[in-house]
Rosetta silent file (secondary structure, phi, psi, omega in degrees, C-alpha in Angstrom):
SEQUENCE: XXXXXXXXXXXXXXXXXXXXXXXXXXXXXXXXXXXXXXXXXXXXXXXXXXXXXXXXXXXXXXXXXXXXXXXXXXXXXXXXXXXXXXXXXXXXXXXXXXXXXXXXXXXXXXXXXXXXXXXXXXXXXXXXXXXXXXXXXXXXXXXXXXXXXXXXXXXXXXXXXXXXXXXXXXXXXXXXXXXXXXXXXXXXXXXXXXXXXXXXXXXXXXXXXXXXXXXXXXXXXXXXXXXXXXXXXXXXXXXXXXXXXX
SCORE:     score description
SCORE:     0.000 S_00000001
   1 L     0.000  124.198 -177.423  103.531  115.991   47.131 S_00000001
   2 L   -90.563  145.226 -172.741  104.052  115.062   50.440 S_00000001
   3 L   -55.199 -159.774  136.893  107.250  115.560   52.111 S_00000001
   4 L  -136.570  145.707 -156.551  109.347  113.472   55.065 S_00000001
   5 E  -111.746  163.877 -168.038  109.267  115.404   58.400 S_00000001
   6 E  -164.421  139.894 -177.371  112.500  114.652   60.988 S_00000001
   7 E  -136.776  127.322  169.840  112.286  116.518   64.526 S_00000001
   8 E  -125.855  151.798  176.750  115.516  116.311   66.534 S_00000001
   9 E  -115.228  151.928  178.013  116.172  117.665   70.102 S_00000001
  10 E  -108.689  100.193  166.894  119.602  119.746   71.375 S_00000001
  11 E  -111.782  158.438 -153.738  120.393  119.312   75.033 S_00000001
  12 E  -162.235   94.895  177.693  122.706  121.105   76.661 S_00000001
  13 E   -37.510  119.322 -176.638  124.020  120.345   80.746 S_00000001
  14 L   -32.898  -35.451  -93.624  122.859  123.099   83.160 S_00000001
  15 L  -127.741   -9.620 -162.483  126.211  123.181   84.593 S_00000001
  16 L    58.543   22.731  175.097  127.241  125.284   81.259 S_00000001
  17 L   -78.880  172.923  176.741  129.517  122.542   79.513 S_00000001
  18 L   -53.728  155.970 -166.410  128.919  122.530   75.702 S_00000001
  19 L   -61.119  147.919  147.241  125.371  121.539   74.411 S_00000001
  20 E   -74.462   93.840 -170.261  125.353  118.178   73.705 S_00000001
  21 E   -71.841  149.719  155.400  123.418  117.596   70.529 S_00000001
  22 E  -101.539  112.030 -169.943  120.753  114.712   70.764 S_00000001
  23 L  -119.201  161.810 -178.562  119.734  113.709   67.463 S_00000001
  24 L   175.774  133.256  176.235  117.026  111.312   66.427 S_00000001
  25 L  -129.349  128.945 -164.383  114.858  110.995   63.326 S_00000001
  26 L  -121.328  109.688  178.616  111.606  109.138   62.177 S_00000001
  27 L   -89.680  139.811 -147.605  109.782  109.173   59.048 S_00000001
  28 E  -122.161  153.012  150.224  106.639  110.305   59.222 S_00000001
  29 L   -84.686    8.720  172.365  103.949  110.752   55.801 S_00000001
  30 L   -44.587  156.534  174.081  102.592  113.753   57.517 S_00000001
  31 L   -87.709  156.976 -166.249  102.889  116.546   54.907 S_00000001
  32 L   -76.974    0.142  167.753  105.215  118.745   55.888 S_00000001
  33 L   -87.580  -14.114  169.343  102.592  122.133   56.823 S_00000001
  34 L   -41.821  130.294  162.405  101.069  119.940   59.514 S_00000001
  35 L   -37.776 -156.988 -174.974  101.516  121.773   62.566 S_00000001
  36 L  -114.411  -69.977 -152.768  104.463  119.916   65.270 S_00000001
  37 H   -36.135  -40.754  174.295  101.561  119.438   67.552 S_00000001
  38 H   -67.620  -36.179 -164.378   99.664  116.961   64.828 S_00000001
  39 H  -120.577   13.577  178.675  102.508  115.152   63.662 S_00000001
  40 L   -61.960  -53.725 -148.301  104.148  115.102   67.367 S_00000001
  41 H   -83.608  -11.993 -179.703  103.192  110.990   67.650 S_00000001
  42 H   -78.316  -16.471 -171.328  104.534  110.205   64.430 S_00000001
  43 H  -121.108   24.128  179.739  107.925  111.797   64.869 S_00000001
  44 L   -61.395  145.793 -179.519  108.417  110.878   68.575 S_00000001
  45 L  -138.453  146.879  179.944  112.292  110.465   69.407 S_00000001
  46 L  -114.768  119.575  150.924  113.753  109.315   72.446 S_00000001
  47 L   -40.892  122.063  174.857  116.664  110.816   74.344 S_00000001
  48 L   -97.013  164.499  154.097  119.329  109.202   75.905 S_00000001
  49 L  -145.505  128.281 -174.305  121.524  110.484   79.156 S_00000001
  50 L   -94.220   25.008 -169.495  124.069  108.695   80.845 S_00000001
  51 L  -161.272  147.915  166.837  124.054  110.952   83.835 S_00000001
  52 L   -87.298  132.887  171.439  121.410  112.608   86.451 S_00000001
  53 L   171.491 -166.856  150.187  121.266  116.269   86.253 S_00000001
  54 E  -115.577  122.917 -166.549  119.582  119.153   84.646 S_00000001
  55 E  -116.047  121.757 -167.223  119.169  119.808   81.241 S_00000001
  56 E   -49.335  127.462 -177.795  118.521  122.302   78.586 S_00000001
  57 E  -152.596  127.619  126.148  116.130  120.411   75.799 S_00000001
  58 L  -117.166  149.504 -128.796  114.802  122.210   72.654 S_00000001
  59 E  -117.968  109.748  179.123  112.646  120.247   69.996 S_00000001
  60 E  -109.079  111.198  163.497  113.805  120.864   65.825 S_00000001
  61 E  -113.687  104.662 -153.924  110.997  120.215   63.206 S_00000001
  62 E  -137.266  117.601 -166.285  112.398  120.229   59.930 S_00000001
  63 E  -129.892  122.529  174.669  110.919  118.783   56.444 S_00000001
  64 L   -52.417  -35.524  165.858  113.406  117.800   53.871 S_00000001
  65 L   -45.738  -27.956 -170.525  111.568  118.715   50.926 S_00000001
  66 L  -141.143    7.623 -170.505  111.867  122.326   51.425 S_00000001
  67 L    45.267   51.824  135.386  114.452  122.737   54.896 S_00000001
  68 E   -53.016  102.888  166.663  111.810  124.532   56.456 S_00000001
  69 E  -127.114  169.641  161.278  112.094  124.416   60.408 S_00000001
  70 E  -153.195  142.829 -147.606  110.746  124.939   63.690 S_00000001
  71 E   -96.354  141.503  177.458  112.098  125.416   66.620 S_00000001
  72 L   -97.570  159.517  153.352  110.242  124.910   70.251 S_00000001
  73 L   -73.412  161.760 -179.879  111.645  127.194   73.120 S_00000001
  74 L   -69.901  135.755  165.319  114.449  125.637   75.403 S_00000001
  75 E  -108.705  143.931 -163.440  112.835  123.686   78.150 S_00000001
  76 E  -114.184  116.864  179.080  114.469  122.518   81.223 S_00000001
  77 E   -96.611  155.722 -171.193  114.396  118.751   81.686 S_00000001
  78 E  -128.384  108.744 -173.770  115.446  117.109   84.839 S_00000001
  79 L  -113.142  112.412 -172.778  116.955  113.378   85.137 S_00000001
  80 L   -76.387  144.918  163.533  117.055  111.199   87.949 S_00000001
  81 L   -98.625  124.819  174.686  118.986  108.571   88.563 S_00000001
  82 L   -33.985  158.815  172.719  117.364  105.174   89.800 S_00000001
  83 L   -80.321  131.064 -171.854  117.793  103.938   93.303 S_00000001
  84 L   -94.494   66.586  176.199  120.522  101.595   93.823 S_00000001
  85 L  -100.670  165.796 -168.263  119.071   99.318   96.867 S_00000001
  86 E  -139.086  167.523  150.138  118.979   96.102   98.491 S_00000001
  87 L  -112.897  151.574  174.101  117.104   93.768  100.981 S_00000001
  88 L   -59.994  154.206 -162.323  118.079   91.016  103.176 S_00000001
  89 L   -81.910 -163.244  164.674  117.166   87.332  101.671 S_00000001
  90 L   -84.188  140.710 -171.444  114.526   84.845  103.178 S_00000001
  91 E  -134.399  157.614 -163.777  114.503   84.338  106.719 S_00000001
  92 E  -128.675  120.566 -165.030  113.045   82.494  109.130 S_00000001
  93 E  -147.432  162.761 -162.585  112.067   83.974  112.791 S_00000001
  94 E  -101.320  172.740 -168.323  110.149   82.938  115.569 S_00000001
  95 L   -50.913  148.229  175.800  106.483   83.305  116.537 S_00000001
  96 L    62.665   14.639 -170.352  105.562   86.509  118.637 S_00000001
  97 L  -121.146  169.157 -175.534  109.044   88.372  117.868 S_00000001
  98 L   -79.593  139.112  148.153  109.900   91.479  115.924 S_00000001
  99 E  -124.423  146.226 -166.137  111.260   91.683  112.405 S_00000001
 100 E  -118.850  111.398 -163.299  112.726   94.560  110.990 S_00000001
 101 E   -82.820  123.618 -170.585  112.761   94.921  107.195 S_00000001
 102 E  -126.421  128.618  134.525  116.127   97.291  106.565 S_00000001
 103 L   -65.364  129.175  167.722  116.863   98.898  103.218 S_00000001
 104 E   -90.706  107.273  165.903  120.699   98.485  102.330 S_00000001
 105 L   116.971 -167.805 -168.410  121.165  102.195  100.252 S_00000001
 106 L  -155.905  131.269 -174.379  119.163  105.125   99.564 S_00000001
 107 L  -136.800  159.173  162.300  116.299  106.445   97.539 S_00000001
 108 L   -47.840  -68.642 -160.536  113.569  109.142   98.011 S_00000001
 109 E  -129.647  146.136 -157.660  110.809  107.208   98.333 S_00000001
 110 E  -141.964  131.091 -142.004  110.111  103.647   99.722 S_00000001
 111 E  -147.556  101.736 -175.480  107.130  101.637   99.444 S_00000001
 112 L  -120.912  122.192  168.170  106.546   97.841  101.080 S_00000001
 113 L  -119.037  125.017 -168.870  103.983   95.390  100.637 S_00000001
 114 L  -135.307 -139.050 -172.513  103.177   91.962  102.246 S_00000001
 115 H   -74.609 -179.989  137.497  100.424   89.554  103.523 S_00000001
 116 H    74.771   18.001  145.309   97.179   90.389  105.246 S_00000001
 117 H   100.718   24.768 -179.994   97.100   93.913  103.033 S_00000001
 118 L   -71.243  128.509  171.847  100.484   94.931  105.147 S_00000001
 119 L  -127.678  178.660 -163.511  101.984   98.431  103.740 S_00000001
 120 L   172.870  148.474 -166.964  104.656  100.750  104.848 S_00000001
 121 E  -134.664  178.480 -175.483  106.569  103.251  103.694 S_00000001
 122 L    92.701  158.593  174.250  110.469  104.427  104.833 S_00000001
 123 L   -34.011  -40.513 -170.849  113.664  102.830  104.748 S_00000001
 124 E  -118.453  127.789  169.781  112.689  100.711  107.648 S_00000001
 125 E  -133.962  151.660 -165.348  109.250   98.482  107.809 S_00000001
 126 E  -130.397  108.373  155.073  108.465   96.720  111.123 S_00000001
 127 E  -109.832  120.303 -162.380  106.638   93.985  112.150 S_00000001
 128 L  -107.430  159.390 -156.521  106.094   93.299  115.853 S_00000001
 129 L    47.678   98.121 -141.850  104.818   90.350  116.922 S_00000001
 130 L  -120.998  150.616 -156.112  104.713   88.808  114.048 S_00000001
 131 L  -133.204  133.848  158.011  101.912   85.249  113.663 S_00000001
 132 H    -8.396  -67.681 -168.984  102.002   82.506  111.421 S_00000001
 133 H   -59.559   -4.007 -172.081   99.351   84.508  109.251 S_00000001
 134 H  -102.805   -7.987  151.080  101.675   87.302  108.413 S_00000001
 135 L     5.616  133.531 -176.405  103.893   84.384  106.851 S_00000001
 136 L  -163.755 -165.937  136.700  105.303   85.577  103.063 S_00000001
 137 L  -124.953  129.932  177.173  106.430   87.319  100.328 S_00000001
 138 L  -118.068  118.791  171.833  107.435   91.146  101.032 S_00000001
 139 E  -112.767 -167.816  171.994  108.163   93.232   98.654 S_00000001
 140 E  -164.555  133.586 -173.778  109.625   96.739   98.172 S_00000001
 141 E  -114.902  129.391 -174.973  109.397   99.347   95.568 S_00000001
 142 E  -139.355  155.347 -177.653  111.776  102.325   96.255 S_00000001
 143 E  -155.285  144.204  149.931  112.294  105.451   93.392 S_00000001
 144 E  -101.361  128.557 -168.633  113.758  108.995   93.388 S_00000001
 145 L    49.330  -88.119 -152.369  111.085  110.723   92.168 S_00000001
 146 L  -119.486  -39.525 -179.771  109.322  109.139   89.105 S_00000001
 147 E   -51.319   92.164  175.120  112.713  106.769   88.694 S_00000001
 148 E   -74.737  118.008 -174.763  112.204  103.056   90.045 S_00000001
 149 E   -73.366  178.518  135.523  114.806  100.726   91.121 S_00000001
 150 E     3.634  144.754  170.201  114.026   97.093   90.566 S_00000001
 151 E  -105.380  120.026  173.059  111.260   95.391   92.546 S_00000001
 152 E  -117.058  156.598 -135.873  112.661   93.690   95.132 S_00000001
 153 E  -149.520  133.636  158.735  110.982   90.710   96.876 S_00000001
 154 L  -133.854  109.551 -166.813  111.875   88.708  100.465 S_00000001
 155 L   -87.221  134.035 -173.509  110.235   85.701  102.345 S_00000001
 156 E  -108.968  128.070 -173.559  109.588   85.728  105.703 S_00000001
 157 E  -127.115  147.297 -148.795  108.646   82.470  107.265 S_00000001
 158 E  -113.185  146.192 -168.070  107.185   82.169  110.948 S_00000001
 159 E  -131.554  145.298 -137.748  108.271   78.847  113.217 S_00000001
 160 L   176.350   85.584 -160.275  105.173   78.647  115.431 S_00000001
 161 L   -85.740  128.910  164.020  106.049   76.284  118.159 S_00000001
 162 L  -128.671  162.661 -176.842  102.875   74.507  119.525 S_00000001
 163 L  -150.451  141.390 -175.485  102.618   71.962  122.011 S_00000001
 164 L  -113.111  111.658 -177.320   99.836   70.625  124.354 S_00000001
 165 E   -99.513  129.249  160.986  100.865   69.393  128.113 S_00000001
 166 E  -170.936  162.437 -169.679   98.591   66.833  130.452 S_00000001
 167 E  -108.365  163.193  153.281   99.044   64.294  133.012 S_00000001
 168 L   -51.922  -25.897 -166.767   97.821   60.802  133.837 S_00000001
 169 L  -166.028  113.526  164.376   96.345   61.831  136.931 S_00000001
 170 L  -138.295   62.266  127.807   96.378   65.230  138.809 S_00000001
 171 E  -128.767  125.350  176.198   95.508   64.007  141.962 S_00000001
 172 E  -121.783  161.111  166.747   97.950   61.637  143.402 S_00000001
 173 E  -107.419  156.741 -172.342   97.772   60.491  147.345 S_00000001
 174 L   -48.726  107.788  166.771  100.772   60.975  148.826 S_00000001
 175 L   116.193    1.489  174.381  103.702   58.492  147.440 S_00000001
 176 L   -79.291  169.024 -165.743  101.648   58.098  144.248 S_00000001
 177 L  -137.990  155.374  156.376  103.409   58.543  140.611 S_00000001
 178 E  -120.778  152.018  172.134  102.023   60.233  137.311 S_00000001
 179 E  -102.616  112.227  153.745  103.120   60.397  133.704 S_00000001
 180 E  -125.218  145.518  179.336  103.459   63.739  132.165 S_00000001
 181 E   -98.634  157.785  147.860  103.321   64.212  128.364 S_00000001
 182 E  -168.591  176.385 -177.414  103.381   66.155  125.710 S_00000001
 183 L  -114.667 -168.474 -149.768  102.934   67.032  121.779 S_00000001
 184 L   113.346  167.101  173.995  103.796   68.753  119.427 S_00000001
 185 L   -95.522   27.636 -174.692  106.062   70.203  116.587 S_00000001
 186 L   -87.369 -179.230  168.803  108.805   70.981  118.870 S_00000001
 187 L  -121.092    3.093  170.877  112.020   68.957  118.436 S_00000001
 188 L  -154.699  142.069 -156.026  113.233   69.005  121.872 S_00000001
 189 E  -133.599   89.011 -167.982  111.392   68.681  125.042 S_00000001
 190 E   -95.903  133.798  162.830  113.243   70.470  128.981 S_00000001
 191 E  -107.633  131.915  170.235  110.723   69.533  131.847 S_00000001
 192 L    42.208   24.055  138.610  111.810   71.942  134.929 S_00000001
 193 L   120.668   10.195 -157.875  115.297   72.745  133.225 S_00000001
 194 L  -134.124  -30.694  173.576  116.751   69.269  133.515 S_00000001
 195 L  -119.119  110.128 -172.929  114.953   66.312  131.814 S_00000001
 196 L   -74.994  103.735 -173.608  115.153   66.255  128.283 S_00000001
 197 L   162.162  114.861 -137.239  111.796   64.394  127.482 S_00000001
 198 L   -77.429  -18.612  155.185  108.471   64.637  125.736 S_00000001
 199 E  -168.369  139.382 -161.472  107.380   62.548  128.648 S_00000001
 200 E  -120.950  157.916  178.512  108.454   61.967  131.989 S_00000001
 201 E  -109.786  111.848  172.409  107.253   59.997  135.465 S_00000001
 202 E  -131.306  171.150 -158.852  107.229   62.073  138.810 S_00000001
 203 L  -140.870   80.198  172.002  106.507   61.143  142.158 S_00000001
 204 L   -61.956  163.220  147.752  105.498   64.490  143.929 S_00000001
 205 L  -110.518  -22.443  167.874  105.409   64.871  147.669 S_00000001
 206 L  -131.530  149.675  173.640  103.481   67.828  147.704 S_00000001
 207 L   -42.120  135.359 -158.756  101.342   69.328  145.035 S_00000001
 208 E  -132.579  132.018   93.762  104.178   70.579  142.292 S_00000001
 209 E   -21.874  113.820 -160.426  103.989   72.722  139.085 S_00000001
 210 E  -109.537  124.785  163.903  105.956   71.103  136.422 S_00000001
 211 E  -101.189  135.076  167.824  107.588   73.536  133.440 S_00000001
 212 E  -119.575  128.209 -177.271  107.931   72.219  129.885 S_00000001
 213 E  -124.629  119.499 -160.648  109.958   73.938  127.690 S_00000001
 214 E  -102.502  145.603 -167.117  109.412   73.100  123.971 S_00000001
 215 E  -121.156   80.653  167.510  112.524   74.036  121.213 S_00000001
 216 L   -59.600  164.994 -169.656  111.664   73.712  117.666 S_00000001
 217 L   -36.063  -41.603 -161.161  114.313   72.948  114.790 S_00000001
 218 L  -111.889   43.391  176.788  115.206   76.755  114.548 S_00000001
 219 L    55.235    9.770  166.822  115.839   77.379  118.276 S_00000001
 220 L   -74.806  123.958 -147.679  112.508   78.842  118.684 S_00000001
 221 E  -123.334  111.632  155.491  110.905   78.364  122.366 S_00000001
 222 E  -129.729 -179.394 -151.156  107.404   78.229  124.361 S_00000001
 223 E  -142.927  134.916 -173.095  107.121   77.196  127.822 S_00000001
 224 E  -131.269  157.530  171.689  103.746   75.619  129.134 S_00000001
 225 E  -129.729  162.478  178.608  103.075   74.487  132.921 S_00000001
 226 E  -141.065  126.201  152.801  101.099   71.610  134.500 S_00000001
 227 E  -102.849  162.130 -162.827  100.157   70.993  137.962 S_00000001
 228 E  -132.167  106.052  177.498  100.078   67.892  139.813 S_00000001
 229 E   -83.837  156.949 -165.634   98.087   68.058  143.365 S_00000001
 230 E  -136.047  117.294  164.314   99.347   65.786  146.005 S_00000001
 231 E   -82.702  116.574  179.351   96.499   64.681  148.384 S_00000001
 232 L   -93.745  129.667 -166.058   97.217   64.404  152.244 S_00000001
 233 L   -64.206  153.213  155.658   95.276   61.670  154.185 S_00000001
 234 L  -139.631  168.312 -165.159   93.730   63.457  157.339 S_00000001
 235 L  -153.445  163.785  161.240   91.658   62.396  160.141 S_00000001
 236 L  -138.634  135.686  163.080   89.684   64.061  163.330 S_00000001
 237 L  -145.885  130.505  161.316   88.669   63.163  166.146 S_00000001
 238 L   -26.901  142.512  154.112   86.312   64.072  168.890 S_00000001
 239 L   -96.892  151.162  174.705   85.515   63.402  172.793 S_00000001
 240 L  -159.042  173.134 -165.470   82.701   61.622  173.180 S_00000001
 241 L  -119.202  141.612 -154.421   80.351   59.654  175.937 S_00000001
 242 L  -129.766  169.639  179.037   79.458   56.171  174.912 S_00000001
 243 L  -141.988  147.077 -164.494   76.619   53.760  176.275 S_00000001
 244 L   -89.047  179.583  159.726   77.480   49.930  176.795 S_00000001
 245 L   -69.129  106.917  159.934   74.671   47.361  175.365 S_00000001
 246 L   -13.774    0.000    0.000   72.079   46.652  178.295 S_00000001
């Protein structure tokens, strides 16, 4: 007649405080001469510990019908505590600049993944010069040992100022005027530090280089030039011997 088998484990803190018992029980129909090793998945029990440390763990197989047990030797189990860590939120930075991914806390092992098949491992992940296409979601997996905190996750978003510069004309004769323009997603528009204006009317006197410096929404900045040649009339002249009409 078959029996019901019950396996419990006894832990006990390295540290030499009193064992702790762990108890846990399952009922299995295995008969109760089945080896441990056969009747291990039926009678699995799970251990709890409210603390990282190391611990003393032997294994009790015991069948009620006849109190028959067996004992495993003590084995030394070891239990990590998860990583407690954090990341900075979604952020927004400009085109061609660095960003630096910082773990707040500290684990063993650190793991990052983001667009374009970017990994990295360490506390710290770094991207410099960073392009529209690396645009995202970044994540980060950090564990001591085999323990994982949370998956943590952060978006990085790239401000990419572009703009295009040209003139009506770049050749003027001297005392002539041009229009320069320009486009773009920027949201403010400095020509040569001083005229706030996506397009402005000059009058060179001499051939000039004009700077435009375009500002998107989030203070991000590129700076394009245009030149404007200024043509000077000139003339020559000769000596020469002339002949009247006959």
């Amino acid at each position: 007649m078959s029996g019901a088998a019950r396996r419990s484990a006894i832990a006990g803190q390295k540290s030499g405080a009193s064992p702790k018992t762990h108890e846990g029980s399952r009922t299995a129909t295995d008969r109760c001469a089945m080896p441990l090793r056969e009747t291990a998945t039926a009678l699995e029990t799970s251990l709890s510990f409210t603390s990282a440390g190391i611990y003393y763990v032997r294994l009790r197989n015991t069948c009620s019908s006849t109190n028959a047990t067996s004992v495993t030797p003590v084995f030394t189990l070891q239990v990590n505590a998860a990583p407690v860590v954090s990341i900075a939120g979604s952020q927004t930075v400009c085109a061609n600049s660095t960003v630096t991914l910082q773990v707040t806390g500290s684990a063993q092992n650190y793991y990052w993944l983001g667009p374009c098949a970017f990994t990295s491992t360490g506390s710290t992940a770094v991207l410099p010069s960073i392009q529209s296409f690396q645009a995202g979601t970044y994540s980060l997996m950090a564990s001591n040992g085999m323990c994982f905190a949370p998956p943590l996750t952060t978006q990085i978003n790239v401000d990419a100022v572009n703009v295009n510069v040209n003139t009506s004309e770049p050749n003027l004769c001297q005392g002539g005027s041009c229009t320069l323009s320009a486009q773009g997603n920027a949201q403010n528009w400095v020509w040569n530090s001083t005229i706030n204006s996506a397009s402005i009317v000059v009058t060179p006197s001499v051939s000039t280089i004009y700077t435009l410096l375009a500002v998107s929404s989030s203070s991000c900045t590129r700076s394009e030039t245009i030149q404007v040649t200024v043509v000077q009339p000139s003339i020559s002249a000769n000596n020469a011997t002339l002949c009247l009409p006959a």
